[in-house]
């Protein structure tokens, strides 16, 4: 998190301590400890390293005051807003690559098939096929490897 948000460990630790003290997150649910062996002065030392889950990273990101923290908040708020307004979040690059791979194999389901009678499947197919028309055409940088 120090690298992600461009702040010292003491700043990140202070934010985490306040997050846990306020009850925003439970330490036991957000922290995993892993032992690692390091060589120090010719001897091996076992140290426990704490790893924090995404909830802790998001909480710190909304508290830390740095340029990277501001960039993070802009990104996170935009992504959350998109998800809440649309009901989903798109990874446009992944969809473009996937569409390029599948474009030759796609065919609408038969109206006589059982699947077509499933309203959710039909709506999903409609959304997916309409979204493909909005994607850029396959270019060398989005075409699948090989």
mmCIF file of N, CA and C in Angstrom:
data_model
loop_
_atom_site.group_PDB
_atom_site.id
_atom_site.type_symbol
_atom_site.label_atom_id
_atom_site.label_comp_id
_atom_site.label_asym_id
_atom_site.label_seq_id
_atom_site.Cartn_x
_atom_site.Cartn_y
_atom_site.Cartn_z
ATOM 1 N N UNK A 1 0.829 -1.193 0.000
ATOM 2 C CA UNK A 1 0.000 0.000 0.000
ATOM 3 C C UNK A 1 0.873 1.255 0.000
ATOM 4 N N UNK A 2 2.073 1.143 0.571
ATOM 5 C CA UNK A 2 2.952 2.314 0.563
ATOM 6 C C UNK A 2 3.315 2.698 -0.865
ATOM 7 N N UNK A 3 3.568 1.705 -1.705
ATOM 8 C CA UNK A 3 3.887 1.990 -3.104
ATOM 9 C C UNK A 3 2.655 2.440 -3.860
ATOM 10 N N UNK A 4 1.531 1.796 -3.616
ATOM 11 C CA UNK A 4 0.290 2.119 -4.316
ATOM 12 C C UNK A 4 -0.127 3.565 -4.090
ATOM 13 N N UNK A 5 -0.067 4.023 -2.831
ATOM 14 C CA UNK A 5 -0.553 5.354 -2.505
ATOM 15 C C UNK A 5 0.552 6.387 -2.335
ATOM 16 N N UNK A 6 1.811 5.977 -2.456
ATOM 17 C CA UNK A 6 2.921 6.927 -2.378
ATOM 18 C C UNK A 6 3.079 7.572 -1.015
ATOM 19 N N UNK A 7 2.868 6.810 0.052
ATOM 20 C CA UNK A 7 3.007 7.325 1.415
ATOM 21 C C UNK A 7 3.890 6.393 2.231
ATOM 22 N N UNK A 8 4.418 6.909 3.360
ATOM 23 C CA UNK A 8 5.256 6.110 4.263
ATOM 24 C C UNK A 8 4.423 5.050 4.973
ATOM 25 N N UNK A 9 5.132 4.038 5.448
ATOM 26 C CA UNK A 9 4.486 2.958 6.190
ATOM 27 C C UNK A 9 3.770 3.497 7.432
ATOM 28 N N UNK A 10 4.346 4.516 8.083
ATOM 29 C CA UNK A 10 3.718 5.065 9.287
ATOM 30 C C UNK A 10 2.347 5.666 8.984
ATOM 31 N N UNK A 11 2.197 6.280 7.808
ATOM 32 C CA UNK A 11 0.910 6.883 7.420
ATOM 33 C C UNK A 11 -0.115 5.786 7.158
ATOM 34 N N UNK A 12 0.295 4.757 6.415
ATOM 35 C CA UNK A 12 -0.607 3.647 6.109
ATOM 36 C C UNK A 12 -1.016 2.938 7.402
ATOM 37 N N UNK A 13 -0.049 2.700 8.287
ATOM 38 C CA UNK A 13 -0.333 2.037 9.572
ATOM 39 C C UNK A 13 -1.306 2.846 10.417
ATOM 40 N N UNK A 14 -1.145 4.163 10.435
ATOM 41 C CA UNK A 14 -2.048 5.023 11.209
ATOM 42 C C UNK A 14 -3.470 4.921 10.663
ATOM 43 N N UNK A 15 -3.617 4.954 9.343
ATOM 44 C CA UNK A 15 -4.951 4.835 8.747
ATOM 45 C C UNK A 15 -5.570 3.474 9.057
ATOM 46 N N UNK A 16 -4.778 2.416 8.943
ATOM 47 C CA UNK A 16 -5.285 1.078 9.249
ATOM 48 C C UNK A 16 -5.711 0.970 10.707
ATOM 49 N N UNK A 17 -4.907 1.513 11.611
ATOM 50 C CA UNK A 17 -5.241 1.477 13.035
ATOM 51 C C UNK A 17 -6.582 2.170 13.289
ATOM 52 N N UNK A 18 -6.796 3.334 12.667
ATOM 53 C CA UNK A 18 -8.060 4.059 12.845
ATOM 54 C C UNK A 18 -9.238 3.303 12.224
ATOM 55 N N UNK A 19 -8.994 2.660 11.093
ATOM 56 C CA UNK A 19 -10.045 1.873 10.437
ATOM 57 C C UNK A 19 -10.497 0.745 11.352
ATOM 58 N N UNK A 20 -9.537 0.059 11.978
ATOM 59 C CA UNK A 20 -9.872 -1.049 12.868
ATOM 60 C C UNK A 20 -10.476 -0.553 14.182
ATOM 61 N N UNK A 21 -9.955 0.552 14.727
ATOM 62 C CA UNK A 21 -10.480 1.101 15.980
ATOM 63 C C UNK A 21 -11.924 1.580 15.831
ATOM 64 N N UNK A 22 -12.244 2.160 14.686
ATOM 65 C CA UNK A 22 -13.597 2.684 14.478
ATOM 66 C C UNK A 22 -14.623 1.583 14.204
ATOM 67 N N UNK A 23 -14.140 0.372 13.922
ATOM 68 C CA UNK A 23 -15.048 -0.726 13.626
ATOM 69 C C UNK A 23 -15.464 -0.775 12.167
ATOM 70 N N UNK A 24 -14.859 0.072 11.349
ATOM 71 C CA UNK A 24 -15.171 0.065 9.912
ATOM 72 C C UNK A 24 -14.889 -1.323 9.334
ATOM 73 N N UNK A 25 -13.766 -1.897 9.728
ATOM 74 C CA UNK A 25 -13.392 -3.253 9.319
ATOM 75 C C UNK A 25 -12.907 -4.025 10.533
ATOM 76 N N UNK A 26 -13.020 -5.325 10.468
ATOM 77 C CA UNK A 26 -12.483 -6.188 11.519
ATOM 78 C C UNK A 26 -11.113 -6.684 11.077
ATOM 79 N N UNK A 27 -10.139 -6.502 11.936
ATOM 80 C CA UNK A 27 -8.758 -6.877 11.612
ATOM 81 C C UNK A 27 -8.649 -8.353 11.223
ATOM 82 N N UNK A 28 -9.328 -9.215 11.963
ATOM 83 C CA UNK A 28 -9.231 -10.659 11.716
ATOM 84 C C UNK A 28 -9.735 -11.030 10.322
ATOM 85 N N UNK A 29 -10.693 -10.265 9.815
ATOM 86 C CA UNK A 29 -11.290 -10.581 8.516
ATOM 87 C C UNK A 29 -10.510 -9.988 7.344
ATOM 88 N N UNK A 30 -9.625 -9.041 7.606
ATOM 89 C CA UNK A 30 -8.967 -8.344 6.503
ATOM 90 C C UNK A 30 -7.461 -8.564 6.436
ATOM 91 N N UNK A 31 -6.892 -9.224 7.437
ATOM 92 C CA UNK A 31 -5.439 -9.392 7.486
ATOM 93 C C UNK A 31 -5.081 -10.873 7.455
ATOM 94 N N UNK A 32 -4.105 -11.212 6.621
ATOM 95 C CA UNK A 32 -3.536 -12.564 6.609
ATOM 96 C C UNK A 32 -2.051 -12.417 6.901
ATOM 97 N N UNK A 33 -1.543 -13.270 7.786
ATOM 98 C CA UNK A 33 -0.117 -13.229 8.119
ATOM 99 C C UNK A 33 0.577 -14.405 7.449
ATOM 100 N N UNK A 34 1.659 -14.098 6.760
ATOM 101 C CA UNK A 34 2.471 -15.126 6.114
ATOM 102 C C UNK A 34 3.905 -14.986 6.585
ATOM 103 N N UNK A 35 4.498 -16.102 6.928
ATOM 104 C CA UNK A 35 5.900 -16.094 7.366
ATOM 105 C C UNK A 35 6.805 -16.113 6.150
ATOM 106 N N UNK A 36 7.882 -15.349 6.219
ATOM 107 C CA UNK A 36 8.882 -15.325 5.167
ATOM 108 C C UNK A 36 10.259 -15.397 5.811
ATOM 109 N N UNK A 37 11.178 -16.047 5.131
ATOM 110 C CA UNK A 37 12.540 -16.188 5.646
ATOM 111 C C UNK A 37 13.426 -15.187 4.923
ATOM 112 N N UNK A 38 14.187 -14.415 5.711
ATOM 113 C CA UNK A 38 15.102 -13.432 5.150
ATOM 114 C C UNK A 38 16.495 -13.692 5.687
ATOM 115 N N UNK A 39 17.496 -13.393 4.855
ATOM 116 C CA UNK A 39 18.883 -13.483 5.321
ATOM 117 C C UNK A 39 19.306 -12.117 5.845
ATOM 118 N N UNK A 40 19.762 -12.107 7.086
ATOM 119 C CA UNK A 40 20.232 -10.870 7.707
ATOM 120 C C UNK A 40 21.553 -11.153 8.394
ATOM 121 N N UNK A 41 22.614 -10.567 7.892
ATOM 122 C CA UNK A 41 23.930 -10.738 8.512
ATOM 123 C C UNK A 41 24.393 -12.187 8.553
ATOM 124 N N UNK A 42 24.126 -12.946 7.508
ATOM 125 C CA UNK A 42 24.562 -14.329 7.448
ATOM 126 C C UNK A 42 23.672 -15.316 8.182
ATOM 127 N N UNK A 43 22.595 -14.857 8.769
ATOM 128 C CA UNK A 43 21.681 -15.783 9.453
ATOM 129 C C UNK A 43 20.287 -15.640 8.859
ATOM 130 N N UNK A 44 19.498 -16.681 8.988
ATOM 131 C CA UNK A 44 18.138 -16.661 8.476
ATOM 132 C C UNK A 44 17.169 -16.253 9.576
ATOM 133 N N UNK A 45 16.316 -15.299 9.239
ATOM 134 C CA UNK A 45 15.346 -14.778 10.199
ATOM 135 C C UNK A 45 13.950 -14.964 9.609
ATOM 136 N N UNK A 46 13.050 -15.495 10.436
ATOM 137 C CA UNK A 46 11.662 -15.669 10.010
ATOM 138 C C UNK A 46 10.870 -14.449 10.465
ATOM 139 N N UNK A 47 10.207 -13.816 9.522
ATOM 140 C CA UNK A 47 9.382 -12.645 9.838
ATOM 141 C C UNK A 47 7.971 -12.897 9.333
ATOM 142 N N UNK A 48 7.004 -12.437 10.120
ATOM 143 C CA UNK A 48 5.616 -12.516 9.676
ATOM 144 C C UNK A 48 5.266 -11.229 8.951
ATOM 145 N N UNK A 49 4.788 -11.371 7.732
ATOM 146 C CA UNK A 49 4.387 -10.231 6.911
ATOM 147 C C UNK A 49 2.868 -10.206 6.860
ATOM 148 N N UNK A 50 2.284 -9.029 7.080
ATOM 149 C CA UNK A 50 0.829 -8.894 7.021
ATOM 150 C C UNK A 50 0.408 -8.514 5.606
ATOM 151 N N UNK A 51 -0.585 -9.227 5.106
ATOM 152 C CA UNK A 51 -1.184 -8.927 3.820
ATOM 153 C C UNK A 51 -2.631 -8.528 4.065
ATOM 154 N N UNK A 52 -3.047 -7.422 3.441
ATOM 155 C CA UNK A 52 -4.385 -6.891 3.647
ATOM 156 C C UNK A 52 -5.257 -7.171 2.430
ATOM 157 N N UNK A 53 -6.536 -7.450 2.675
ATOM 158 C CA UNK A 53 -7.429 -7.733 1.556
ATOM 159 C C UNK A 53 -7.898 -6.426 0.896
ATOM 160 N N UNK A 54 -8.706 -6.585 -0.134
ATOM 161 C CA UNK A 54 -9.161 -5.445 -0.917
ATOM 162 C C UNK A 54 -9.953 -4.440 -0.086
ATOM 163 N N UNK A 55 -10.735 -4.917 0.868
ATOM 164 C CA UNK A 55 -11.513 -4.002 1.718
ATOM 165 C C UNK A 55 -10.601 -3.010 2.438
ATOM 166 N N UNK A 56 -9.496 -3.508 2.974
ATOM 167 C CA UNK A 56 -8.561 -2.633 3.689
ATOM 168 C C UNK A 56 -7.898 -1.653 2.725
ATOM 169 N N UNK A 57 -7.535 -2.122 1.551
ATOM 170 C CA UNK A 57 -6.897 -1.253 0.553
ATOM 171 C C UNK A 57 -7.854 -0.142 0.138
ATOM 172 N N UNK A 58 -9.120 -0.484 -0.088
ATOM 173 C CA UNK A 58 -10.110 0.532 -0.458
ATOM 174 C C UNK A 58 -10.302 1.551 0.663
ATOM 175 N N UNK A 59 -10.382 1.074 1.897
ATOM 176 C CA UNK A 59 -10.577 1.980 3.034
ATOM 177 C C UNK A 59 -9.411 2.945 3.183
ATOM 178 N N UNK A 60 -8.206 2.431 3.067
ATOM 179 C CA UNK A 60 -7.029 3.307 3.155
ATOM 180 C C UNK A 60 -7.026 4.281 1.979
ATOM 181 N N UNK A 61 -7.378 3.786 0.795
ATOM 182 C CA UNK A 61 -7.390 4.637 -0.397
ATOM 183 C C UNK A 61 -8.316 5.828 -0.278
ATOM 184 N N UNK A 62 -9.419 5.663 0.446
ATOM 185 C CA UNK A 62 -10.344 6.775 0.629
ATOM 186 C C UNK A 62 -9.931 7.707 1.767
ATOM 187 N N UNK A 63 -8.871 7.374 2.478
ATOM 188 C CA UNK A 63 -8.408 8.214 3.582
ATOM 189 C C UNK A 63 -7.091 8.918 3.304
ATOM 190 N N UNK A 64 -6.200 8.261 2.578
ATOM 191 C CA UNK A 64 -4.840 8.761 2.421
ATOM 192 C C UNK A 64 -4.819 10.037 1.570
ATOM 193 N N UNK A 65 -3.962 10.970 1.969
ATOM 194 C CA UNK A 65 -3.859 12.244 1.269
ATOM 195 C C UNK A 65 -2.553 12.265 0.479
ATOM 196 N N UNK A 66 -2.646 11.912 -0.794
ATOM 197 C CA UNK A 66 -1.489 11.951 -1.691
ATOM 198 C C UNK A 66 -2.011 12.054 -3.114
ATOM 199 N N UNK A 67 -1.128 12.350 -4.040
ATOM 200 C CA UNK A 67 -1.520 12.427 -5.445
ATOM 201 C C UNK A 67 -2.072 11.088 -5.906
ATOM 202 N N UNK A 68 -1.376 10.007 -5.546
ATOM 203 C CA UNK A 68 -1.836 8.670 -5.934
ATOM 204 C C UNK A 68 -3.164 8.329 -5.247
ATOM 205 N N UNK A 69 -3.338 8.788 -4.018
ATOM 206 C CA UNK A 69 -4.598 8.569 -3.321
ATOM 207 C C UNK A 69 -5.748 9.267 -4.032
ATOM 208 N N UNK A 70 -5.503 10.483 -4.491
ATOM 209 C CA UNK A 70 -6.514 11.228 -5.242
ATOM 210 C C UNK A 70 -6.841 10.513 -6.544
ATOM 211 N N UNK A 71 -5.813 10.054 -7.259
ATOM 212 C CA UNK A 71 -6.041 9.309 -8.496
ATOM 213 C C UNK A 71 -6.858 8.050 -8.225
ATOM 214 N N UNK A 72 -6.541 7.374 -7.139
ATOM 215 C CA UNK A 72 -7.273 6.170 -6.761
ATOM 216 C C UNK A 72 -8.741 6.495 -6.499
ATOM 217 N N UNK A 73 -9.004 7.557 -5.735
ATOM 218 C CA UNK A 73 -10.382 7.913 -5.409
ATOM 219 C C UNK A 73 -11.174 8.276 -6.664
ATOM 220 N N UNK A 74 -10.548 8.977 -7.592
ATOM 221 C CA UNK A 74 -11.217 9.324 -8.852
ATOM 222 C C UNK A 74 -11.591 8.045 -9.599
ATOM 223 N N UNK A 75 -10.628 7.122 -9.723
ATOM 224 C CA UNK A 75 -10.873 5.859 -10.414
ATOM 225 C C UNK A 75 -11.957 5.053 -9.696
ATOM 226 N N UNK A 76 -11.833 4.898 -8.380
ATOM 227 C CA UNK A 76 -12.772 4.070 -7.617
ATOM 228 C C UNK A 76 -14.184 4.645 -7.660
ATOM 229 N N UNK A 77 -14.307 5.952 -7.539
ATOM 230 C CA UNK A 77 -15.626 6.587 -7.572
ATOM 231 C C UNK A 77 -16.254 6.449 -8.951
ATOM 232 N N UNK A 78 -15.470 6.646 -10.009
ATOM 233 C CA UNK A 78 -15.986 6.494 -11.371
ATOM 234 C C UNK A 78 -16.455 5.049 -11.604
ATOM 235 N N UNK A 79 -15.652 4.081 -11.156
ATOM 236 C CA UNK A 79 -15.992 2.673 -11.333
ATOM 237 C C UNK A 79 -17.243 2.311 -10.542
ATOM 238 N N UNK A 80 -17.326 2.767 -9.304
ATOM 239 C CA UNK A 80 -18.503 2.498 -8.473
ATOM 240 C C UNK A 80 -19.743 3.147 -9.073
ATOM 241 N N UNK A 81 -19.618 4.383 -9.531
ATOM 242 C CA UNK A 81 -20.759 5.077 -10.127
ATOM 243 C C UNK A 81 -21.244 4.318 -11.361
ATOM 244 N N UNK A 82 -20.306 3.889 -12.217
ATOM 245 C CA UNK A 82 -20.670 3.135 -13.414
ATOM 246 C C UNK A 82 -21.398 1.848 -13.029
ATOM 247 N N UNK A 83 -20.900 1.185 -12.010
ATOM 248 C CA UNK A 83 -21.528 -0.060 -11.585
ATOM 249 C C UNK A 83 -22.935 0.178 -11.037
ATOM 250 N N UNK A 84 -23.102 1.212 -10.250
ATOM 251 C CA UNK A 84 -24.412 1.490 -9.660
ATOM 252 C C UNK A 84 -25.419 1.962 -10.700
ATOM 253 N N UNK A 85 -24.976 2.780 -11.644
ATOM 254 C CA UNK A 85 -25.892 3.311 -12.654
ATOM 255 C C UNK A 85 -26.271 2.238 -13.665
ATOM 256 N N UNK A 86 -25.274 1.495 -14.144
ATOM 257 C CA UNK A 86 -25.537 0.480 -15.162
ATOM 258 C C UNK A 86 -25.916 -0.873 -14.573
ATOM 259 N N UNK A 87 -25.511 -1.127 -13.349
ATOM 260 C CA UNK A 87 -25.751 -2.431 -12.755
ATOM 261 C C UNK A 87 -24.634 -3.416 -13.027
ATOM 262 N N UNK A 88 -23.592 -2.967 -13.662
ATOM 263 C CA UNK A 88 -22.439 -3.812 -13.971
ATOM 264 C C UNK A 88 -21.266 -2.907 -14.303
ATOM 265 N N UNK A 89 -20.092 -3.489 -14.380
ATOM 266 C CA UNK A 89 -18.898 -2.760 -14.777
ATOM 267 C C UNK A 89 -18.248 -3.518 -15.917
ATOM 268 N N UNK A 90 -17.873 -2.814 -16.963
ATOM 269 C CA UNK A 90 -17.258 -3.453 -18.119
ATOM 270 C C UNK A 90 -15.746 -3.319 -18.105
ATOM 271 N N UNK A 91 -15.083 -4.384 -18.466
ATOM 272 C CA UNK A 91 -13.657 -4.328 -18.765
ATOM 273 C C UNK A 91 -13.597 -4.243 -20.285
ATOM 274 N N UNK A 92 -13.614 -3.035 -20.813
ATOM 275 C CA UNK A 92 -13.755 -2.825 -22.250
ATOM 276 C C UNK A 92 -12.654 -3.506 -23.069
ATOM 277 N N UNK A 93 -11.424 -3.477 -22.569
ATOM 278 C CA UNK A 93 -10.337 -4.116 -23.309
ATOM 279 C C UNK A 93 -10.543 -5.616 -23.380
ATOM 280 N N UNK A 94 -10.939 -6.232 -22.260
ATOM 281 C CA UNK A 94 -11.154 -7.675 -22.252
ATOM 282 C C UNK A 94 -12.323 -8.050 -23.155
ATOM 283 N N UNK A 95 -13.379 -7.260 -23.150
ATOM 284 C CA UNK A 95 -14.525 -7.535 -24.011
ATOM 285 C C UNK A 95 -14.122 -7.403 -25.478
ATOM 286 N N UNK A 96 -13.332 -6.391 -25.802
ATOM 287 C CA UNK A 96 -12.889 -6.215 -27.190
ATOM 288 C C UNK A 96 -12.068 -7.415 -27.649
ATOM 289 N N UNK A 97 -11.135 -7.882 -26.807
ATOM 290 C CA UNK A 97 -10.327 -9.053 -27.176
ATOM 291 C C UNK A 97 -11.207 -10.278 -27.329
ATOM 292 N N UNK A 98 -12.138 -10.451 -26.413
ATOM 293 C CA UNK A 98 -13.034 -11.600 -26.449
ATOM 294 C C UNK A 98 -13.920 -11.547 -27.685
ATOM 295 N N UNK A 99 -14.414 -10.371 -28.014
ATOM 296 C CA UNK A 99 -15.278 -10.223 -29.183
ATOM 297 C C UNK A 99 -14.520 -10.564 -30.459
ATOM 298 N N UNK A 100 -13.263 -10.181 -30.526
ATOM 299 C CA UNK A 100 -12.466 -10.491 -31.708
ATOM 300 C C UNK A 100 -12.292 -11.996 -31.856
ATOM 301 N N UNK A 101 -12.091 -12.684 -30.733
ATOM 302 C CA UNK A 101 -11.910 -14.134 -30.772
ATOM 303 C C UNK A 101 -13.192 -14.856 -31.168
ATOM 304 N N UNK A 102 -14.311 -14.341 -30.684
ATOM 305 C CA UNK A 102 -15.579 -15.044 -30.870
ATOM 306 C C UNK A 102 -16.378 -14.588 -32.082
ATOM 307 N N UNK A 103 -15.988 -13.500 -32.715
ATOM 308 C CA UNK A 103 -16.837 -12.922 -33.751
ATOM 309 C C UNK A 103 -17.180 -13.909 -34.854
ATOM 310 N N UNK A 104 -16.268 -14.786 -35.207
ATOM 311 C CA UNK A 104 -16.537 -15.754 -36.266
ATOM 312 C C UNK A 104 -17.472 -16.861 -35.794
ATOM 313 N N UNK A 105 -17.524 -17.106 -34.495
ATOM 314 C CA UNK A 105 -18.318 -18.220 -33.971
ATOM 315 C C UNK A 105 -19.698 -17.807 -33.490
ATOM 316 N N UNK A 106 -19.973 -16.519 -33.402
ATOM 317 C CA UNK A 106 -21.252 -16.073 -32.837
ATOM 318 C C UNK A 106 -22.391 -16.251 -33.826
ATOM 319 N N UNK A 107 -23.460 -16.751 -33.325
ATOM 320 C CA UNK A 107 -24.691 -16.860 -34.112
ATOM 321 C C UNK A 107 -25.843 -16.736 -33.126
ATOM 322 N N UNK A 108 -26.898 -16.006 -33.495
ATOM 323 C CA UNK A 108 -28.013 -15.862 -32.554
ATOM 324 C C UNK A 108 -28.683 -17.205 -32.298
ATOM 325 N N UNK A 109 -29.208 -17.403 -31.102
ATOM 326 C CA UNK A 109 -29.891 -18.660 -30.819
ATOM 327 C C UNK A 109 -31.138 -18.809 -31.672
ATOM 328 N N UNK A 110 -31.494 -20.016 -31.984
ATOM 329 C CA UNK A 110 -32.675 -20.298 -32.786
ATOM 330 C C UNK A 110 -33.919 -19.899 -31.998
ATOM 331 N N UNK A 111 -34.880 -19.324 -32.673
ATOM 332 C CA UNK A 111 -36.119 -18.938 -31.997
ATOM 333 C C UNK A 111 -36.891 -20.159 -31.522
ATOM 334 N N UNK A 112 -36.633 -21.311 -32.121
ATOM 335 C CA UNK A 112 -37.348 -22.523 -31.732
ATOM 336 C C UNK A 112 -36.677 -23.235 -30.567
ATOM 337 N N UNK A 113 -35.456 -22.822 -30.222
ATOM 338 C CA UNK A 113 -34.747 -23.531 -29.160
ATOM 339 C C UNK A 113 -35.328 -23.178 -27.796
ATOM 340 N N UNK A 114 -35.120 -24.073 -26.835
ATOM 341 C CA UNK A 114 -35.569 -23.828 -25.468
ATOM 342 C C UNK A 114 -34.933 -22.573 -24.903
ATOM 343 N N UNK A 115 -33.654 -22.364 -25.253
ATOM 344 C CA UNK A 115 -32.937 -21.231 -24.716
ATOM 345 C C UNK A 115 -33.608 -19.915 -25.085
ATOM 346 N N UNK A 116 -34.150 -19.832 -26.295
ATOM 347 C CA UNK A 116 -34.769 -18.582 -26.727
ATOM 348 C C UNK A 116 -35.985 -18.265 -25.870
ATOM 349 N N UNK A 117 -36.618 -19.299 -25.310
ATOM 350 C CA UNK A 117 -37.793 -19.085 -24.484
ATOM 351 C C UNK A 117 -37.439 -18.521 -23.111
ATOM 352 N N UNK A 118 -36.180 -18.634 -22.734
ATOM 353 C CA UNK A 118 -35.718 -18.100 -21.460
ATOM 354 C C UNK A 118 -35.523 -16.600 -21.615
ATOM 355 N N UNK A 119 -36.375 -15.818 -20.982
ATOM 356 C CA UNK A 119 -36.362 -14.354 -21.142
ATOM 357 C C UNK A 119 -35.015 -13.738 -20.776
ATOM 358 N N UNK A 120 -34.410 -14.196 -19.664
ATOM 359 C CA UNK A 120 -33.128 -13.638 -19.244
ATOM 360 C C UNK A 120 -32.046 -13.901 -20.274
ATOM 361 N N UNK A 121 -32.041 -15.087 -20.855
ATOM 362 C CA UNK A 121 -31.052 -15.404 -21.879
ATOM 363 C C UNK A 121 -31.252 -14.524 -23.101
ATOM 364 N N UNK A 122 -32.504 -14.320 -23.475
ATOM 365 C CA UNK A 122 -32.796 -13.494 -24.642
ATOM 366 C C UNK A 122 -32.351 -12.051 -24.411
ATOM 367 N N UNK A 123 -32.644 -11.527 -23.231
ATOM 368 C CA UNK A 123 -32.239 -10.157 -22.913
ATOM 369 C C UNK A 123 -30.713 -10.059 -22.862
ATOM 370 N N UNK A 124 -30.078 -11.062 -22.253
ATOM 371 C CA UNK A 124 -28.616 -11.078 -22.211
ATOM 372 C C UNK A 124 -28.015 -11.121 -23.596
ATOM 373 N N UNK A 125 -28.587 -11.950 -24.464
ATOM 374 C CA UNK A 125 -28.083 -12.036 -25.833
ATOM 375 C C UNK A 125 -28.247 -10.699 -26.545
ATOM 376 N N UNK A 126 -29.391 -10.075 -26.370
ATOM 377 C CA UNK A 126 -29.653 -8.794 -27.002
ATOM 378 C C UNK A 126 -28.645 -7.750 -26.537
ATOM 379 N N UNK A 127 -28.424 -7.668 -25.224
ATOM 380 C CA UNK A 127 -27.457 -6.707 -24.696
ATOM 381 C C UNK A 127 -26.063 -6.973 -25.262
ATOM 382 N N UNK A 128 -25.661 -8.254 -25.241
ATOM 383 C CA UNK A 128 -24.315 -8.600 -25.694
ATOM 384 C C UNK A 128 -24.144 -8.277 -27.172
ATOM 385 N N UNK A 129 -25.126 -8.641 -27.998
ATOM 386 C CA UNK A 129 -24.982 -8.396 -29.436
ATOM 387 C C UNK A 129 -25.005 -6.899 -29.736
ATOM 388 N N UNK A 130 -25.790 -6.121 -28.998
ATOM 389 C CA UNK A 130 -25.796 -4.674 -29.200
ATOM 390 C C UNK A 130 -24.486 -4.047 -28.739
ATOM 391 N N UNK A 131 -23.915 -4.567 -27.653
ATOM 392 C CA UNK A 131 -22.667 -4.003 -27.158
ATOM 393 C C UNK A 131 -21.521 -4.274 -28.123
ATOM 394 N N UNK A 132 -21.606 -5.367 -28.875
ATOM 395 C CA UNK A 132 -20.550 -5.667 -29.845
ATOM 396 C C UNK A 132 -20.506 -4.628 -30.958
ATOM 397 N N UNK A 133 -21.665 -4.068 -31.309
ATOM 398 C CA UNK A 133 -21.689 -3.071 -32.381
ATOM 399 C C UNK A 133 -21.004 -1.780 -31.949
ATOM 400 N N UNK A 134 -20.869 -1.572 -30.641
ATOM 401 C CA UNK A 134 -20.240 -0.355 -30.136
ATOM 402 C C UNK A 134 -18.736 -0.509 -29.942
ATOM 403 N N UNK A 135 -18.228 -1.736 -30.087
ATOM 404 C CA UNK A 135 -16.804 -1.977 -29.884
ATOM 405 C C UNK A 135 -16.017 -1.631 -31.143
ATOM 406 N N UNK A 136 -14.764 -1.230 -30.981
ATOM 407 C CA UNK A 136 -13.938 -0.965 -32.153
ATOM 408 C C UNK A 136 -13.689 -2.272 -32.910
ATOM 409 N N UNK A 137 -13.418 -2.150 -34.195
ATOM 410 C CA UNK A 137 -13.119 -3.352 -34.963
ATOM 411 C C UNK A 137 -11.796 -3.934 -34.500
ATOM 412 N N UNK A 138 -11.616 -5.218 -34.778
ATOM 413 C CA UNK A 138 -10.379 -5.884 -34.352
ATOM 414 C C UNK A 138 -9.202 -5.281 -35.091
ATOM 415 N N UNK A 139 -8.200 -4.915 -34.329
ATOM 416 C CA UNK A 139 -6.985 -4.366 -34.909
ATOM 417 C C UNK A 139 -5.816 -5.198 -34.393
ATOM 418 N N UNK A 140 -4.629 -5.012 -34.952
ATOM 419 C CA UNK A 140 -3.499 -5.827 -34.518
ATOM 420 C C UNK A 140 -3.259 -5.817 -33.012
ATOM 421 N N UNK A 141 -3.572 -4.705 -32.340
ATOM 422 C CA UNK A 141 -3.300 -4.655 -30.898
ATOM 423 C C UNK A 141 -4.405 -5.301 -30.065
ATOM 424 N N UNK A 142 -5.569 -5.610 -30.674
ATOM 425 C CA UNK A 142 -6.624 -6.275 -29.905
ATOM 426 C C UNK A 142 -6.889 -7.690 -30.375
ATOM 427 N N UNK A 143 -6.279 -8.088 -31.481
ATOM 428 C CA UNK A 143 -6.521 -9.444 -31.972
ATOM 429 C C UNK A 143 -5.832 -10.457 -31.077
ATOM 430 N N UNK A 144 -6.400 -11.655 -30.987
ATOM 431 C CA UNK A 144 -5.836 -12.652 -30.098
ATOM 432 C C UNK A 144 -4.467 -13.130 -30.562
ATOM 433 N N UNK A 145 -3.614 -13.516 -29.632
ATOM 434 C CA UNK A 145 -2.300 -13.997 -30.040
ATOM 435 C C UNK A 145 -2.417 -15.337 -30.743
ATOM 436 N N UNK A 146 -1.431 -15.616 -31.618
ATOM 437 C CA UNK A 146 -1.322 -16.922 -32.255
ATOM 438 C C UNK A 146 -2.141 -16.960 -33.457
#
